[in-house]
Short mmCIF file of C-alpha atoms in Angstrom, two decimals:
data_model
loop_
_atom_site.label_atom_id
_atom_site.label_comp_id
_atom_site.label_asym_id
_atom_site.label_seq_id
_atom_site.Cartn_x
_atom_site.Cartn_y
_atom_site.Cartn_z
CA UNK A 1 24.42 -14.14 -12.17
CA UNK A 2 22.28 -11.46 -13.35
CA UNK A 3 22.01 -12.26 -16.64
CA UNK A 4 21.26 -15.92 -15.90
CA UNK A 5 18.20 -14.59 -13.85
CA UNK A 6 17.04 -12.11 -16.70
CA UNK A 7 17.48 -14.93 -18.87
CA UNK A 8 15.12 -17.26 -16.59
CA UNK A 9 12.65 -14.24 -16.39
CA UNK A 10 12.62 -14.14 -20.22
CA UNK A 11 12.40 -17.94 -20.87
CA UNK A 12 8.96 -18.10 -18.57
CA UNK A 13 7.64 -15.15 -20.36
CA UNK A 14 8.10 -16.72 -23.89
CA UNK A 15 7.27 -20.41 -22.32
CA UNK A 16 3.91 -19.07 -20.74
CA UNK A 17 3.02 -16.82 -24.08
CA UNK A 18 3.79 -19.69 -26.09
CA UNK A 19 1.14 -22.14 -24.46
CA UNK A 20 -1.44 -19.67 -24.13
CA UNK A 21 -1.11 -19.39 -27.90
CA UNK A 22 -0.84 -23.24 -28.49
CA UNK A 23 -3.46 -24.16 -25.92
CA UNK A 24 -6.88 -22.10 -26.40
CA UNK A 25 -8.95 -21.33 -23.40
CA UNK A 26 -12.62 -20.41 -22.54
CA UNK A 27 -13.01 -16.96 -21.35
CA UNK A 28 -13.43 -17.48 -18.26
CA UNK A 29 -9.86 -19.59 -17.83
CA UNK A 30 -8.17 -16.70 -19.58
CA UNK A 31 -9.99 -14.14 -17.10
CA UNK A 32 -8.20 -16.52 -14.09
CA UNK A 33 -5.29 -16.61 -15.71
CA UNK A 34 -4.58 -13.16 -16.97
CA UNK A 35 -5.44 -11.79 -12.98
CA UNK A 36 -2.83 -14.88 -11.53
CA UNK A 37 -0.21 -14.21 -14.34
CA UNK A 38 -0.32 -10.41 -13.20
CA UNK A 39 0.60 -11.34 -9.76
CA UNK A 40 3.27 -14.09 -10.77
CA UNK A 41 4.79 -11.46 -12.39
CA UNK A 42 5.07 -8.67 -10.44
CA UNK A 43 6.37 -11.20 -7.80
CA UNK A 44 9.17 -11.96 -10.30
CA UNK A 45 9.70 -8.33 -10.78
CA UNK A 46 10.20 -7.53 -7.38
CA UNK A 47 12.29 -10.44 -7.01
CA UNK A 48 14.61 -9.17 -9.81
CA UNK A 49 14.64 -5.83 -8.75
CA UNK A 50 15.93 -7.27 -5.01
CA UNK A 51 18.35 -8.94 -7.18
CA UNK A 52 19.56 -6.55 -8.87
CA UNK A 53 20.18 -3.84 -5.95
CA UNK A 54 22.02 -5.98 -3.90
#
């Protein structure tokens, strides 16, 4: 079950990098993004970490 959940992790990661990459944004967007994405992610962190303890 772990794996599947690193795997999920991983697959957002490389799904989110790849549209930032495909679809270009204005500075400010990236700004609101970057700060959101930082939160999303430590979120999923924390999640995975809960996970991964129990």
């Amino acid at each position: 079950m772990s794996t599947f959940i690193k795997g999920m992790a991983a697959g957002i990661a490389v799904g989110a990098a790849a549209t930032i990459m495909i679809d270009p944004l204005s500075k400010s967007q990236k700004n609101k993004l970057k700060r959101k994405t930082k939160g999303f992610f430590k979120n999923i962190g924390t999640a995975i970490d809960s996970a991964l303890c129990i």
